[in-house]
XYZ file of C-alpha atoms in Angstrom:
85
model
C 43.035 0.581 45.485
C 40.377 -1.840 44.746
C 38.285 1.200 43.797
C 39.852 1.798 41.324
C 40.084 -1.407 39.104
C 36.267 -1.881 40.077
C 35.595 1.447 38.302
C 37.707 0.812 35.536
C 35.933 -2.454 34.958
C 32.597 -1.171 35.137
C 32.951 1.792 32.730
C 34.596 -0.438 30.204
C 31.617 -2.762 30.559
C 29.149 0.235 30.518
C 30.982 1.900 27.549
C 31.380 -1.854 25.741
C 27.848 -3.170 26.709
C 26.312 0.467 25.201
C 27.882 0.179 22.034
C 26.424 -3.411 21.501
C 23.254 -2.071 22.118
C 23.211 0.876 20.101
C 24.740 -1.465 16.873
C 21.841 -3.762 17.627
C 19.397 -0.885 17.492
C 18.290 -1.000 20.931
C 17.151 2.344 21.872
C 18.899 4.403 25.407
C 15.870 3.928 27.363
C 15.740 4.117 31.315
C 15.344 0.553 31.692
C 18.006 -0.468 28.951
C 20.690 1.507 31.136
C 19.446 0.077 34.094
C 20.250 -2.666 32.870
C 23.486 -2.079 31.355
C 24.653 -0.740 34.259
C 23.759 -3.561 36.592
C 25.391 -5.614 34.392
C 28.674 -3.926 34.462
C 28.186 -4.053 38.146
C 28.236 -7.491 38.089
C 31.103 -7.884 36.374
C 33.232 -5.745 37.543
C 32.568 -7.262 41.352
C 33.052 -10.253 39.583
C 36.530 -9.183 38.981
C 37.647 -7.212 41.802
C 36.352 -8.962 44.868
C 38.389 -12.384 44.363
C 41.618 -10.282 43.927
C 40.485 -7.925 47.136
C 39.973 -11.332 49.416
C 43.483 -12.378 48.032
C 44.965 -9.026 48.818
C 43.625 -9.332 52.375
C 44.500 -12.623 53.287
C 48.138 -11.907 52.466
C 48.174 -8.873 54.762
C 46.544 -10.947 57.099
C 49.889 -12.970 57.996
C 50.627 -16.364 58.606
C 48.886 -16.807 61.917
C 45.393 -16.086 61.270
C 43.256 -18.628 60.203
C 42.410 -19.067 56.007
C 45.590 -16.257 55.255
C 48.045 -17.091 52.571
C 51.452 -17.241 52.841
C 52.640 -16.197 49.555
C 55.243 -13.082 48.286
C 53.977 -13.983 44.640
C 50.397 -12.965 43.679
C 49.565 -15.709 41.179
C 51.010 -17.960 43.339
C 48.572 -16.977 46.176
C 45.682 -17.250 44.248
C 46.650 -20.608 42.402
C 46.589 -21.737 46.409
C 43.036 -20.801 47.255
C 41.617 -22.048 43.865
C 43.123 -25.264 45.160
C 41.911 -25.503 48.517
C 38.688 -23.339 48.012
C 37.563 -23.625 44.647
């Protein structure tokens, strides 16, 4: 399921990130959409891979090590800002 938000992410920065471009008149080249495209990359791991280590500790259970014990989403991930930063 993680798929999916990370490809939701990183079309709406490809699609967002284009349009700045073209109303800055910076031309489609190769190496603009490289670019582009890396950058939506990043952000949309940015995004998606906190929530996908959260998801996975949770499933993880109480006894293994670094897991959260949590039913409430939010409330998970308030905990491991807290203890992890």
């Amino acid at each position: 399921y993680a798929v999916v938000a990370f490809v939701a992410v990183q079309q709406t920065s490809i699609d967002l990130l284009k349009n700045y471009a073209g109303e800055h008149g910076i031309e489609p080249t190769p190496g603009v959409l490289l670019c582009v495209g890396g950058m939506a990359g990043i952000a949309a791991q940015s995004v998606v891979y906190p929530l996908d280590v959260l998801r996975r500790r949770m499933q993880l259970g109480p006894e293994a090590a670094g897991a959260i014990v949590s039913d409430r989403t939010w409330l998970a991930l308030r905990t491991v800002v807290q203890k992890e930063g």
